[in-house]
């Protein structure tokens, strides 16, 4: 299967995303203000996001559980709240 999520604003706007184990997850993340990062260490994902560009993040959700993703580049006062959860069922 394939799970697609499009995030147009900030990582902090996505709190929980659910996919099925074995899905290929493809995220299209557009950075609109300052440099950000997207980190989901369990799946080997750590991408720097460039201002004004859309970055594609793709991985296979091969482990079941609840995993935290976060902004991996300090981006200002809201940095600490830029995170969410990926649920793999």
Coordinates of C-alpha atoms in Angstrom, one line a residue:
X1 CA 0.0 0.0 0.0
X2 CA 0.9 3.7 -0.1
X3 CA 0.2 6.4 2.4
X4 CA 0.4 10.0 1.3
X5 CA 0.4 13.0 3.6
X6 CA 1.0 16.6 2.4
X7 CA 2.1 19.1 4.9
X8 CA 1.9 22.7 3.7
X9 CA 2.6 24.6 6.8
X10 CA 4.6 23.4 9.8
X11 CA 5.5 20.0 11.2
X12 CA 3.7 21.1 14.4
X13 CA 0.4 21.1 12.5
X14 CA 0.5 17.3 12.1
X15 CA -0.1 15.6 15.4
X16 CA -0.8 12.0 14.5
X17 CA -0.5 10.2 11.2
X18 CA -1.6 6.5 10.9
X19 CA -0.4 4.0 8.3
X20 CA -0.3 0.3 7.9
X21 CA 2.8 -1.8 8.5
X22 CA 4.5 -2.4 5.1
X23 CA 3.2 0.9 3.6
X24 CA 5.5 3.1 1.6
X25 CA 5.0 6.5 3.2
X26 CA 5.7 9.5 1.0
X27 CA 5.6 12.9 2.6
X28 CA 5.7 16.2 0.6
X29 CA 6.8 18.8 3.0
X30 CA 7.0 22.5 2.0
X31 CA 9.1 24.8 4.1
X32 CA 7.6 28.3 4.0
X33 CA 9.5 30.4 6.6
X34 CA 13.0 29.3 7.9
X35 CA 15.2 26.3 7.6
X36 CA 13.6 23.2 9.3
X37 CA 14.4 19.5 9.5
X38 CA 12.3 16.4 9.5
X39 CA 13.6 13.6 11.7
X40 CA 12.0 10.1 12.2
X41 CA 15.0 8.1 13.5
X42 CA 13.3 4.7 13.7
X43 CA 13.0 4.7 9.9
X44 CA 16.4 6.3 9.2
X45 CA 14.9 9.6 8.1
X46 CA 16.6 12.9 8.8
X47 CA 16.2 15.6 6.1
X48 CA 17.0 19.3 6.1
X49 CA 14.1 21.3 4.5
X50 CA 15.0 24.3 2.4
X51 CA 12.9 27.5 2.6
X52 CA 10.5 27.9 -0.4
X53 CA 11.1 24.3 -1.6
X54 CA 9.1 21.1 -1.2
X55 CA 11.1 18.1 0.0
X56 CA 10.0 14.5 -0.5
X57 CA 10.5 12.1 2.3
X58 CA 9.9 8.5 1.5
X59 CA 10.3 5.3 3.6
X60 CA 8.7 1.9 4.3
X61 CA 6.9 1.7 7.6
X62 CA 8.3 -1.8 8.4
X63 CA 7.9 -1.7 12.2
X64 CA 4.6 -1.6 14.2
X65 CA 4.2 1.0 17.0
X66 CA 4.0 4.7 17.7
X67 CA 7.0 6.7 16.7
X68 CA 7.8 10.4 17.3
X69 CA 8.9 12.7 14.4
X70 CA 10.3 16.2 15.0
X71 CA 11.9 19.2 13.5
X72 CA 15.7 18.5 13.6
X73 CA 17.0 22.0 12.9
X74 CA 16.6 24.7 15.5
X75 CA 14.1 27.1 13.9
X76 CA 13.1 29.6 16.6
X77 CA 10.9 29.8 19.7
X78 CA 8.4 27.2 18.4
X79 CA 11.0 24.6 17.7
X80 CA 10.3 22.5 20.8
X81 CA 6.6 22.0 19.8
X82 CA 7.3 21.0 16.2
X83 CA 6.7 17.3 16.6
X84 CA 4.1 14.6 16.1
X85 CA 3.5 10.9 16.1
X86 CA 3.4 8.2 13.4
X87 CA 1.3 5.2 14.3
X88 CA 2.1 2.1 12.3
X89 CA -0.6 -0.6 12.7

